């Protein structure tokens, strides 16, 4: 079998470049990676991937721990981080938790068993410091997305939910007759949004979904009398549930303002406050990989709202 020195000479690159490519360390341009790989294959070089894995103690695989990919915001988040990771020659292992703590704990264990090199997570766990202790102990880079942990020592990429709440409130015709339907109140993004609205809406106007239940917040909203003039929802999924609930009860839906993943055109049914989840996923993966490549430390970052718009009437 040819040596690394032989391959370097044949490819016209340095010994270090060949070593980085064959050991998948990164820091090499795509063109040189392809050149080294083609040269190595042509010369009959075969690398023992399992032995290489054991020597490195890690892989070029990033764990993405998300609630689901059926909701648009998480699908966009995953698309952004996946595309950037693949561009940088990292693979992504997706774990879906359904926002259930026991599934997230299982995902953490499986990710550790796979020897992932980094973790991107939208966590539902109450104690990040305890639950992710094994990840931190192994010095595996960890970045939380959309939901900032209470422990500020863990970096997180999140949206400015106070700004999102202010823009949503600007769409209200009469705040005193408006309501808000949010996700789990213990999640930091939902809590920040609710807190920003507290000064505008009466306390009894807040309805929060609980984990493990279908739509308790929407059900409670439908029992409200008189019915609200406007409903603010923290996701398109909740907005869809509110609209369907009114239509099923043969009632005209109130004005709905929804936090929405950024899209090319405005919604036909809602006033939207757009958050660019795809960009957040892209930038989160870029920051994690830059850290893995030794280029920059991981630090928290807050992303602004991308804008807001009103519903677009369907063509006649």
PDB file of C-alpha atoms in Angstrom:
ATOM      1  CA  UNK A   1       0.000   0.000   0.000  1.00  0.00           C
ATOM      2  CA  UNK A   2       1.345   3.461  -0.848  1.00  0.00           C
ATOM      3  CA  UNK A   3       2.299   5.752   2.011  1.00  0.00           C
ATOM      4  CA  UNK A   4       0.973   9.240   2.681  1.00  0.00           C
ATOM      5  CA  UNK A   5       4.291  10.556   1.390  1.00  0.00           C
ATOM      6  CA  UNK A   6       3.796   8.672  -1.892  1.00  0.00           C
ATOM      7  CA  UNK A   7       0.276  10.071  -2.337  1.00  0.00           C
ATOM      8  CA  UNK A   8       1.432  13.611  -1.530  1.00  0.00           C
ATOM      9  CA  UNK A   9       4.153  13.401  -4.176  1.00  0.00           C
ATOM     10  CA  UNK A  10       1.791  11.992  -6.816  1.00  0.00           C
ATOM     11  CA  UNK A  11      -0.931  14.577  -6.090  1.00  0.00           C
ATOM     12  CA  UNK A  12       1.509  17.497  -5.861  1.00  0.00           C
ATOM     13  CA  UNK A  13       0.326  18.544  -2.396  1.00  0.00           C
ATOM     14  CA  UNK A  14       1.878  18.607   1.055  1.00  0.00           C
ATOM     15  CA  UNK A  15       2.169  15.641   3.414  1.00  0.00           C
ATOM     16  CA  UNK A  16      -0.069  17.496   5.894  1.00  0.00           C
ATOM     17  CA  UNK A  17      -2.811  18.021   3.298  1.00  0.00           C
ATOM     18  CA  UNK A  18      -2.940  14.309   2.518  1.00  0.00           C
ATOM     19  CA  UNK A  19      -2.991  13.459   6.229  1.00  0.00           C
ATOM     20  CA  UNK A  20      -5.868  15.885   6.858  1.00  0.00           C
ATOM     21  CA  UNK A  21      -7.901  14.458   3.966  1.00  0.00           C
ATOM     22  CA  UNK A  22      -7.386  10.788   4.795  1.00  0.00           C
ATOM     23  CA  UNK A  23      -8.057  11.367   8.490  1.00  0.00           C
ATOM     24  CA  UNK A  24     -11.032  13.682   7.758  1.00  0.00           C
ATOM     25  CA  UNK A  25      -9.729  16.535   9.874  1.00  0.00           C
ATOM     26  CA  UNK A  26     -11.082  19.359   7.712  1.00  0.00           C
ATOM     27  CA  UNK A  27      -9.322  22.592   6.798  1.00  0.00           C
ATOM     28  CA  UNK A  28      -8.760  21.496   3.178  1.00  0.00           C
ATOM     29  CA  UNK A  29     -10.496  22.889   0.086  1.00  0.00           C
ATOM     30  CA  UNK A  30     -13.029  20.730  -1.730  1.00  0.00           C
ATOM     31  CA  UNK A  31     -10.847  20.630  -4.864  1.00  0.00           C
ATOM     32  CA  UNK A  32      -7.817  19.316  -2.973  1.00  0.00           C
ATOM     33  CA  UNK A  33      -9.932  16.778  -1.108  1.00  0.00           C
ATOM     34  CA  UNK A  34     -11.179  15.352  -4.417  1.00  0.00           C
ATOM     35  CA  UNK A  35      -7.638  15.407  -5.863  1.00  0.00           C
ATOM     36  CA  UNK A  36      -6.159  13.524  -2.893  1.00  0.00           C
ATOM     37  CA  UNK A  37      -9.010  10.996  -2.812  1.00  0.00           C
ATOM     38  CA  UNK A  38      -8.733  10.270  -6.550  1.00  0.00           C
ATOM     39  CA  UNK A  39      -4.961   9.937  -6.315  1.00  0.00           C
ATOM     40  CA  UNK A  40      -5.161   7.642  -3.288  1.00  0.00           C
ATOM     41  CA  UNK A  41      -7.744   5.389  -4.942  1.00  0.00           C
ATOM     42  CA  UNK A  42      -5.735   5.247  -8.183  1.00  0.00           C
ATOM     43  CA  UNK A  43      -2.647   4.179  -6.207  1.00  0.00           C
ATOM     44  CA  UNK A  44      -4.567   1.454  -4.362  1.00  0.00           C
ATOM     45  CA  UNK A  45      -4.667   3.137  -0.955  1.00  0.00           C
ATOM     46  CA  UNK A  46      -7.390   1.873   1.431  1.00  0.00           C
ATOM     47  CA  UNK A  47      -7.968   3.447   4.828  1.00  0.00           C
ATOM     48  CA  UNK A  48      -9.315   1.383   7.710  1.00  0.00           C
ATOM     49  CA  UNK A  49     -12.224   3.621   8.740  1.00  0.00           C
ATOM     50  CA  UNK A  50     -12.948   1.692  11.932  1.00  0.00           C
ATOM     51  CA  UNK A  51      -9.337   1.864  13.075  1.00  0.00           C
ATOM     52  CA  UNK A  52      -9.268   5.549  12.217  1.00  0.00           C
ATOM     53  CA  UNK A  53     -12.433   6.069  14.268  1.00  0.00           C
ATOM     54  CA  UNK A  54     -10.932   4.362  17.294  1.00  0.00           C
ATOM     55  CA  UNK A  55      -7.767   6.447  17.036  1.00  0.00           C
ATOM     56  CA  UNK A  56      -9.682   9.724  16.783  1.00  0.00           C
ATOM     57  CA  UNK A  57     -12.370   8.762  19.277  1.00  0.00           C
ATOM     58  CA  UNK A  58     -14.901  10.718  17.238  1.00  0.00           C
ATOM     59  CA  UNK A  59     -16.492  10.972  13.793  1.00  0.00           C
ATOM     60  CA  UNK A  60     -17.395  13.758  11.386  1.00  0.00           C
ATOM     61  CA  UNK A  61     -21.039  13.329  12.374  1.00  0.00           C
ATOM     62  CA  UNK A  62     -23.106  16.071  14.024  1.00  0.00           C
ATOM     63  CA  UNK A  63     -26.142  15.136  16.117  1.00  0.00           C
ATOM     64  CA  UNK A  64     -29.232  17.266  15.423  1.00  0.00           C
ATOM     65  CA  UNK A  65     -31.759  16.832  18.250  1.00  0.00           C
ATOM     66  CA  UNK A  66     -35.094  18.382  17.241  1.00  0.00           C
ATOM     67  CA  UNK A  67     -38.720  18.089  18.399  1.00  0.00           C
ATOM     68  CA  UNK A  68     -39.909  17.112  14.893  1.00  0.00           C
ATOM     69  CA  UNK A  69     -39.532  18.005  11.217  1.00  0.00           C
ATOM     70  CA  UNK A  70     -43.247  18.097  10.424  1.00  0.00           C
ATOM     71  CA  UNK A  71     -43.651  21.660  11.673  1.00  0.00           C
ATOM     72  CA  UNK A  72     -42.347  24.194   9.179  1.00  0.00           C
ATOM     73  CA  UNK A  73     -39.985  25.974  11.547  1.00  0.00           C
ATOM     74  CA  UNK A  74     -38.136  22.790  12.492  1.00  0.00           C
ATOM     75  CA  UNK A  75     -38.090  21.539   8.902  1.00  0.00           C
ATOM     76  CA  UNK A  76     -36.483  24.832   7.857  1.00  0.00           C
ATOM     77  CA  UNK A  77     -34.074  24.709  10.795  1.00  0.00           C
ATOM     78  CA  UNK A  78     -32.995  21.198   9.811  1.00  0.00           C
ATOM     79  CA  UNK A  79     -32.644  22.127   6.138  1.00  0.00           C
ATOM     80  CA  UNK A  80     -30.351  25.019   7.016  1.00  0.00           C
ATOM     81  CA  UNK A  81     -28.045  23.053   9.295  1.00  0.00           C
ATOM     82  CA  UNK A  82     -28.001  20.005   6.988  1.00  0.00           C
ATOM     83  CA  UNK A  83     -27.009  21.935   3.878  1.00  0.00           C
ATOM     84  CA  UNK A  84     -24.196  23.777   5.610  1.00  0.00           C
ATOM     85  CA  UNK A  85     -22.910  20.598   7.282  1.00  0.00           C
ATOM     86  CA  UNK A  86     -22.849  18.626   4.039  1.00  0.00           C
ATOM     87  CA  UNK A  87     -21.119  21.507   2.281  1.00  0.00           C
ATOM     88  CA  UNK A  88     -18.368  21.311   4.900  1.00  0.00           C
ATOM     89  CA  UNK A  89     -18.215  17.488   4.533  1.00  0.00           C
ATOM     90  CA  UNK A  90     -19.869  16.693   7.862  1.00  0.00           C
ATOM     91  CA  UNK A  91     -22.764  14.272   8.078  1.00  0.00           C
ATOM     92  CA  UNK A  92     -25.834  14.874  10.268  1.00  0.00           C
ATOM     93  CA  UNK A  93     -27.632  12.294  12.402  1.00  0.00           C
ATOM     94  CA  UNK A  94     -31.186  13.439  13.100  1.00  0.00           C
ATOM     95  CA  UNK A  95     -32.913  12.589  16.398  1.00  0.00           C
ATOM     96  CA  UNK A  96     -36.603  13.441  16.892  1.00  0.00           C
ATOM     97  CA  UNK A  97     -37.925  13.849  20.424  1.00  0.00           C
ATOM     98  CA  UNK A  98     -41.513  15.044  20.062  1.00  0.00           C
ATOM     99  CA  UNK A  99     -40.620  17.381  22.952  1.00  0.00           C
ATOM    100  CA  UNK A 100     -40.663  14.366  25.281  1.00  0.00           C
ATOM    101  CA  UNK A 101     -37.811  14.313  27.844  1.00  0.00           C
ATOM    102  CA  UNK A 102     -37.325  10.537  27.836  1.00  0.00           C
ATOM    103  CA  UNK A 103     -36.838  10.542  24.050  1.00  0.00           C
ATOM    104  CA  UNK A 104     -34.288  13.344  24.289  1.00  0.00           C
ATOM    105  CA  UNK A 105     -32.377  11.480  26.992  1.00  0.00           C
ATOM    106  CA  UNK A 106     -32.305   8.443  24.699  1.00  0.00           C
ATOM    107  CA  UNK A 107     -31.066  10.621  21.827  1.00  0.00           C
ATOM    108  CA  UNK A 108     -28.201  11.930  23.959  1.00  0.00           C
ATOM    109  CA  UNK A 109     -27.124   8.374  24.855  1.00  0.00           C
ATOM    110  CA  UNK A 110     -27.299   7.229  21.241  1.00  0.00           C
ATOM    111  CA  UNK A 111     -25.367  10.268  20.024  1.00  0.00           C
ATOM    112  CA  UNK A 112     -22.605   9.531  22.536  1.00  0.00           C
ATOM    113  CA  UNK A 113     -22.509   5.888  21.434  1.00  0.00           C
ATOM    114  CA  UNK A 114     -22.107   7.035  17.828  1.00  0.00           C
ATOM    115  CA  UNK A 115     -19.169   9.227  18.891  1.00  0.00           C
ATOM    116  CA  UNK A 116     -20.572  12.346  17.294  1.00  0.00           C
ATOM    117  CA  UNK A 117     -18.249  15.325  17.022  1.00  0.00           C
ATOM    118  CA  UNK A 118     -20.846  17.943  17.968  1.00  0.00           C
ATOM    119  CA  UNK A 119     -24.468  18.460  19.003  1.00  0.00           C
ATOM    120  CA  UNK A 120     -27.107  20.962  17.838  1.00  0.00           C
ATOM    121  CA  UNK A 121     -30.249  20.726  19.978  1.00  0.00           C
ATOM    122  CA  UNK A 122     -33.706  22.204  20.490  1.00  0.00           C
ATOM    123  CA  UNK A 123     -34.092  20.861  24.005  1.00  0.00           C
ATOM    124  CA  UNK A 124     -37.182  20.182  26.102  1.00  0.00           C
ATOM    125  CA  UNK A 125     -35.222  19.051  29.169  1.00  0.00           C
ATOM    126  CA  UNK A 126     -35.630  21.007  32.426  1.00  0.00           C
ATOM    127  CA  UNK A 127     -32.012  20.674  33.619  1.00  0.00           C
ATOM    128  CA  UNK A 128     -29.520  21.140  30.801  1.00  0.00           C
ATOM    129  CA  UNK A 129     -26.501  21.092  33.101  1.00  0.00           C
ATOM    130  CA  UNK A 130     -27.428  17.666  34.479  1.00  0.00           C
ATOM    131  CA  UNK A 131     -28.894  16.063  31.381  1.00  0.00           C
ATOM    132  CA  UNK A 132     -26.072  17.089  29.044  1.00  0.00           C
ATOM    133  CA  UNK A 133     -23.290  16.520  31.603  1.00  0.00           C
ATOM    134  CA  UNK A 134     -21.932  13.487  29.710  1.00  0.00           C
ATOM    135  CA  UNK A 135     -21.698  15.527  26.495  1.00  0.00           C
ATOM    136  CA  UNK A 136     -19.797  18.290  28.265  1.00  0.00           C
ATOM    137  CA  UNK A 137     -17.562  15.816  30.117  1.00  0.00           C
ATOM    138  CA  UNK A 138     -16.427  14.358  26.794  1.00  0.00           C
ATOM    139  CA  UNK A 139     -15.721  17.892  25.543  1.00  0.00           C
ATOM    140  CA  UNK A 140     -18.165  17.503  22.656  1.00  0.00           C
ATOM    141  CA  UNK A 141     -19.167  20.968  21.369  1.00  0.00           C
ATOM    142  CA  UNK A 142     -22.819  21.702  22.114  1.00  0.00           C
ATOM    143  CA  UNK A 143     -25.020  24.495  20.758  1.00  0.00           C
ATOM    144  CA  UNK A 144     -28.688  24.992  21.626  1.00  0.00           C
ATOM    145  CA  UNK A 145     -31.088  26.415  19.051  1.00  0.00           C
ATOM    146  CA  UNK A 146     -34.204  28.604  19.532  1.00  0.00           C
ATOM    147  CA  UNK A 147     -34.500  27.782  23.269  1.00  0.00           C
ATOM    148  CA  UNK A 148     -31.774  29.262  25.449  1.00  0.00           C
ATOM    149  CA  UNK A 149     -30.936  27.223  28.582  1.00  0.00           C
ATOM    150  CA  UNK A 150     -31.265  28.924  31.944  1.00  0.00           C
ATOM    151  CA  UNK A 151     -27.572  28.182  32.483  1.00  0.00           C
ATOM    152  CA  UNK A 152     -25.860  30.899  30.439  1.00  0.00           C
ATOM    153  CA  UNK A 153     -22.626  28.867  30.296  1.00  0.00           C
ATOM    154  CA  UNK A 154     -24.236  26.860  27.482  1.00  0.00           C
ATOM    155  CA  UNK A 155     -24.176  28.778  24.164  1.00  0.00           C
ATOM    156  CA  UNK A 156     -27.438  29.204  22.276  1.00  0.00           C
ATOM    157  CA  UNK A 157     -28.627  30.675  18.983  1.00  0.00           C
ATOM    158  CA  UNK A 158     -32.086  32.195  19.513  1.00  0.00           C
ATOM    159  CA  UNK A 159     -34.505  34.714  18.074  1.00  0.00           C
ATOM    160  CA  UNK A 160     -35.320  38.055  19.694  1.00  0.00           C
ATOM    161  CA  UNK A 161     -38.701  37.024  21.085  1.00  0.00           C
ATOM    162  CA  UNK A 162     -39.273  40.420  22.698  1.00  0.00           C
ATOM    163  CA  UNK A 163     -39.014  42.050  19.287  1.00  0.00           C
ATOM    164  CA  UNK A 164     -41.319  39.349  17.865  1.00  0.00           C
ATOM    165  CA  UNK A 165     -43.877  40.100  20.599  1.00  0.00           C
ATOM    166  CA  UNK A 166     -43.734  43.847  19.930  1.00  0.00           C
ATOM    167  CA  UNK A 167     -44.354  43.317  16.212  1.00  0.00           C
ATOM    168  CA  UNK A 168     -47.177  40.871  16.914  1.00  0.00           C
ATOM    169  CA  UNK A 169     -48.753  43.381  19.321  1.00  0.00           C
ATOM    170  CA  UNK A 170     -48.604  46.077  16.644  1.00  0.00           C
ATOM    171  CA  UNK A 171     -51.115  44.008  14.656  1.00  0.00           C
ATOM    172  CA  UNK A 172     -53.712  44.045  17.465  1.00  0.00           C
ATOM    173  CA  UNK A 173     -56.728  46.274  16.900  1.00  0.00           C
ATOM    174  CA  UNK A 174     -57.810  46.105  20.555  1.00  0.00           C
ATOM    175  CA  UNK A 175     -55.327  44.432  22.966  1.00  0.00           C
ATOM    176  CA  UNK A 176     -57.966  44.292  25.704  1.00  0.00           C
ATOM    177  CA  UNK A 177     -59.983  41.772  23.663  1.00  0.00           C
ATOM    178  CA  UNK A 178     -57.036  39.758  22.315  1.00  0.00           C
ATOM    179  CA  UNK A 179     -55.646  36.392  23.429  1.00  0.00           C
ATOM    180  CA  UNK A 180     -52.355  34.536  23.012  1.00  0.00           C
ATOM    181  CA  UNK A 181     -51.875  30.795  22.390  1.00  0.00           C
ATOM    182  CA  UNK A 182     -48.320  29.585  23.020  1.00  0.00           C
ATOM    183  CA  UNK A 183     -46.347  26.392  23.307  1.00  0.00           C
ATOM    184  CA  UNK A 184     -45.062  24.956  26.590  1.00  0.00           C
ATOM    185  CA  UNK A 185     -44.702  27.899  28.973  1.00  0.00           C
ATOM    186  CA  UNK A 186     -41.492  26.486  30.502  1.00  0.00           C
ATOM    187  CA  UNK A 187     -39.586  26.739  27.213  1.00  0.00           C
ATOM    188  CA  UNK A 188     -37.446  29.868  27.214  1.00  0.00           C
ATOM    189  CA  UNK A 189     -38.596  31.162  23.815  1.00  0.00           C
ATOM    190  CA  UNK A 190     -42.266  30.819  24.754  1.00  0.00           C
ATOM    191  CA  UNK A 191     -41.668  32.358  28.195  1.00  0.00           C
ATOM    192  CA  UNK A 192     -39.856  35.361  26.689  1.00  0.00           C
ATOM    193  CA  UNK A 193     -42.662  35.943  24.204  1.00  0.00           C
ATOM    194  CA  UNK A 194     -45.343  35.697  26.892  1.00  0.00           C
ATOM    195  CA  UNK A 195     -43.443  38.031  29.214  1.00  0.00           C
ATOM    196  CA  UNK A 196     -43.169  40.677  26.508  1.00  0.00           C
ATOM    197  CA  UNK A 197     -46.940  40.525  25.959  1.00  0.00           C
ATOM    198  CA  UNK A 198     -47.908  40.570  29.650  1.00  0.00           C
ATOM    199  CA  UNK A 199     -47.980  44.354  29.783  1.00  0.00           C
ATOM    200  CA  UNK A 200     -50.375  44.479  26.826  1.00  0.00           C
ATOM    201  CA  UNK A 201     -52.826  41.628  27.356  1.00  0.00           C
ATOM    202  CA  UNK A 202     -54.810  40.660  30.464  1.00  0.00           C
ATOM    203  CA  UNK A 203     -53.262  37.695  32.297  1.00  0.00           C
ATOM    204  CA  UNK A 204     -56.305  35.478  31.727  1.00  0.00           C
ATOM    205  CA  UNK A 205     -55.827  35.910  27.973  1.00  0.00           C
ATOM    206  CA  UNK A 206     -52.832  33.529  27.866  1.00  0.00           C
ATOM    207  CA  UNK A 207     -53.276  29.870  26.946  1.00  0.00           C
ATOM    208  CA  UNK A 208     -50.318  27.474  26.884  1.00  0.00           C
ATOM    209  CA  UNK A 209     -50.169  23.953  25.489  1.00  0.00           C
ATOM    210  CA  UNK A 210     -48.829  21.268  27.820  1.00  0.00           C
ATOM    211  CA  UNK A 211     -46.572  18.469  26.660  1.00  0.00           C
ATOM    212  CA  UNK A 212     -48.266  15.158  26.035  1.00  0.00           C
ATOM    213  CA  UNK A 213     -51.667  16.718  25.311  1.00  0.00           C
ATOM    214  CA  UNK A 214     -53.284  17.402  21.951  1.00  0.00           C
ATOM    215  CA  UNK A 215     -54.481  21.009  22.000  1.00  0.00           C
ATOM    216  CA  UNK A 216     -55.588  22.009  25.516  1.00  0.00           C
ATOM    217  CA  UNK A 217     -54.814  25.666  24.861  1.00  0.00           C
ATOM    218  CA  UNK A 218     -56.999  25.758  21.766  1.00  0.00           C
ATOM    219  CA  UNK A 219     -59.812  23.975  23.608  1.00  0.00           C
ATOM    220  CA  UNK A 220     -59.617  26.480  26.476  1.00  0.00           C
ATOM    221  CA  UNK A 221     -59.610  29.337  23.997  1.00  0.00           C
ATOM    222  CA  UNK A 222     -62.818  28.081  22.405  1.00  0.00           C
ATOM    223  CA  UNK A 223     -64.547  28.229  25.821  1.00  0.00           C
ATOM    224  CA  UNK A 224     -63.664  31.904  26.182  1.00  0.00           C
ATOM    225  CA  UNK A 225     -66.628  34.282  26.288  1.00  0.00           C
ATOM    226  CA  UNK A 226     -66.837  36.655  24.651  1.00  0.00           C
ATOM    227  CA  UNK A 227     -64.636  35.308  21.918  1.00  0.00           C
ATOM    228  CA  UNK A 228     -61.468  37.325  21.272  1.00  0.00           C
ATOM    229  CA  UNK A 229     -61.082  39.823  18.466  1.00  0.00           C
ATOM    230  CA  UNK A 230     -57.573  38.598  17.757  1.00  0.00           C
ATOM    231  CA  UNK A 231     -55.479  35.537  18.627  1.00  0.00           C
ATOM    232  CA  UNK A 232     -51.683  35.645  18.690  1.00  0.00           C
ATOM    233  CA  UNK A 233     -50.018  32.237  18.128  1.00  0.00           C
ATOM    234  CA  UNK A 234     -46.353  31.357  18.546  1.00  0.00           C
ATOM    235  CA  UNK A 235     -46.303  28.939  15.592  1.00  0.00           C
ATOM    236  CA  UNK A 236     -48.082  28.240  12.348  1.00  0.00           C
ATOM    237  CA  UNK A 237     -49.140  24.862  13.737  1.00  0.00           C
ATOM    238  CA  UNK A 238     -51.020  26.509  16.603  1.00  0.00           C
ATOM    239  CA  UNK A 239     -52.485  29.086  14.225  1.00  0.00           C
ATOM    240  CA  UNK A 240     -53.799  26.292  11.991  1.00  0.00           C
ATOM    241  CA  UNK A 241     -55.384  24.574  15.006  1.00  0.00           C
ATOM    242  CA  UNK A 242     -57.077  27.784  16.131  1.00  0.00           C
ATOM    243  CA  UNK A 243     -58.444  28.479  12.659  1.00  0.00           C
ATOM    244  CA  UNK A 244     -59.721  24.900  12.210  1.00  0.00           C
ATOM    245  CA  UNK A 245     -61.372  24.968  15.644  1.00  0.00           C
ATOM    246  CA  UNK A 246     -63.375  28.063  14.731  1.00  0.00           C
ATOM    247  CA  UNK A 247     -64.339  26.719  11.316  1.00  0.00           C
ATOM    248  CA  UNK A 248     -65.444  23.392  12.816  1.00  0.00           C
ATOM    249  CA  UNK A 249     -67.680  25.269  15.235  1.00  0.00           C
ATOM    250  CA  UNK A 250     -69.179  27.167  12.302  1.00  0.00           C
ATOM    251  CA  UNK A 251     -67.748  30.409  13.634  1.00  0.00           C
ATOM    252  CA  UNK A 252     -65.803  32.929  11.636  1.00  0.00           C
ATOM    253  CA  UNK A 253     -62.149  32.861  12.801  1.00  0.00           C
ATOM    254  CA  UNK A 254     -60.899  36.026  14.493  1.00  0.00           C
ATOM    255  CA  UNK A 255     -57.879  37.894  13.250  1.00  0.00           C
ATOM    256  CA  UNK A 256     -54.854  35.598  13.755  1.00  0.00           C
ATOM    257  CA  UNK A 257     -51.263  36.760  14.153  1.00  0.00           C
ATOM    258  CA  UNK A 258     -48.738  33.934  13.938  1.00  0.00           C
ATOM    259  CA  UNK A 259     -44.987  33.629  14.404  1.00  0.00           C
ATOM    260  CA  UNK A 260     -43.961  32.053  11.119  1.00  0.00           C
ATOM    261  CA  UNK A 261     -40.900  30.593   9.505  1.00  0.00           C
ATOM    262  CA  UNK A 262     -39.710  32.929   6.748  1.00  0.00           C
ATOM    263  CA  UNK A 263     -41.319  32.119   3.409  1.00  0.00           C
ATOM    264  CA  UNK A 264     -41.203  33.653  -0.116  1.00  0.00           C
ATOM    265  CA  UNK A 265     -44.836  34.798  -0.032  1.00  0.00           C
ATOM    266  CA  UNK A 266     -47.223  35.933   2.697  1.00  0.00           C
ATOM    267  CA  UNK A 267     -49.806  33.637   4.276  1.00  0.00           C
ATOM    268  CA  UNK A 268     -53.325  33.605   2.878  1.00  0.00           C
ATOM    269  CA  UNK A 269     -54.915  33.365   6.327  1.00  0.00           C
ATOM    270  CA  UNK A 270     -52.726  35.077   8.942  1.00  0.00           C
ATOM    271  CA  UNK A 271     -50.817  38.172   9.796  1.00  0.00           C
ATOM    272  CA  UNK A 272     -47.289  36.808  10.248  1.00  0.00           C
ATOM    273  CA  UNK A 273     -44.142  37.750  12.121  1.00  0.00           C
ATOM    274  CA  UNK A 274     -41.359  35.986  10.229  1.00  0.00           C
ATOM    275  CA  UNK A 275     -38.392  34.266  11.888  1.00  0.00           C
ATOM    276  CA  UNK A 276     -35.673  32.907   9.600  1.00  0.00           C
ATOM    277  CA  UNK A 277     -35.266  29.390  10.994  1.00  0.00           C
ATOM    278  CA  UNK A 278     -33.321  28.195   7.969  1.00  0.00           C
ATOM    279  CA  UNK A 279     -30.709  30.904   8.474  1.00  0.00           C
ATOM    280  CA  UNK A 280     -30.524  30.142  12.196  1.00  0.00           C
ATOM    281  CA  UNK A 281     -29.866  26.454  11.432  1.00  0.00           C
ATOM    282  CA  UNK A 282     -27.274  27.393   8.806  1.00  0.00           C
ATOM    283  CA  UNK A 283     -25.463  29.800  11.118  1.00  0.00           C
ATOM    284  CA  UNK A 284     -25.640  27.385  14.056  1.00  0.00           C
ATOM    285  CA  UNK A 285     -24.011  24.609  12.038  1.00  0.00           C
ATOM    286  CA  UNK A 286     -21.413  27.046  10.669  1.00  0.00           C
ATOM    287  CA  UNK A 287     -20.473  28.167  14.191  1.00  0.00           C
ATOM    288  CA  UNK A 288     -20.248  24.598  15.476  1.00  0.00           C
ATOM    289  CA  UNK A 289     -18.054  23.488  12.570  1.00  0.00           C
ATOM    290  CA  UNK A 290     -15.829  26.569  12.877  1.00  0.00           C
ATOM    291  CA  UNK A 291     -15.336  25.610  16.522  1.00  0.00           C
ATOM    292  CA  UNK A 292     -14.550  22.002  15.562  1.00  0.00           C
ATOM    293  CA  UNK A 293     -11.995  23.248  13.062  1.00  0.00           C
ATOM    294  CA  UNK A 294     -10.369  25.348  15.782  1.00  0.00           C
ATOM    295  CA  UNK A 295     -11.303  28.664  14.195  1.00  0.00           C
ATOM    296  CA  UNK A 296     -13.609  30.227  16.787  1.00  0.00           C
ATOM    297  CA  UNK A 297     -15.118  29.614  20.232  1.00  0.00           C
ATOM    298  CA  UNK A 298     -18.844  29.003  20.545  1.00  0.00           C
ATOM    299  CA  UNK A 299     -20.820  31.976  21.864  1.00  0.00           C
ATOM    300  CA  UNK A 300     -24.515  32.806  22.155  1.00  0.00           C
ATOM    301  CA  UNK A 301     -26.191  34.902  19.494  1.00  0.00           C
ATOM    302  CA  UNK A 302     -29.620  36.550  19.152  1.00  0.00           C
ATOM    303  CA  UNK A 303     -31.193  36.827  15.683  1.00  0.00           C
ATOM    304  CA  UNK A 304     -33.580  39.671  14.788  1.00  0.00           C
ATOM    305  CA  UNK A 305     -37.072  39.195  13.375  1.00  0.00           C
ATOM    306  CA  UNK A 306     -37.060  39.104   9.566  1.00  0.00           C
ATOM    307  CA  UNK A 307     -40.230  41.155   9.174  1.00  0.00           C
ATOM    308  CA  UNK A 308     -44.024  41.012   9.320  1.00  0.00           C
ATOM    309  CA  UNK A 309     -46.825  40.967   6.771  1.00  0.00           C
ATOM    310  CA  UNK A 310     -50.577  40.732   6.428  1.00  0.00           C
ATOM    311  CA  UNK A 311     -52.562  37.951   4.750  1.00  0.00           C
ATOM    312  CA  UNK A 312     -52.687  37.809   0.963  1.00  0.00           C
ATOM    313  CA  UNK A 313     -56.139  37.405  -0.515  1.00  0.00           C
ATOM    314  CA  UNK A 314     -56.633  34.266  -2.597  1.00  0.00           C
ATOM    315  CA  UNK A 315     -56.994  34.951  -6.362  1.00  0.00           C
ATOM    316  CA  UNK A 316     -60.587  35.117  -7.598  1.00  0.00           C
TER     317      UNK A 316
END
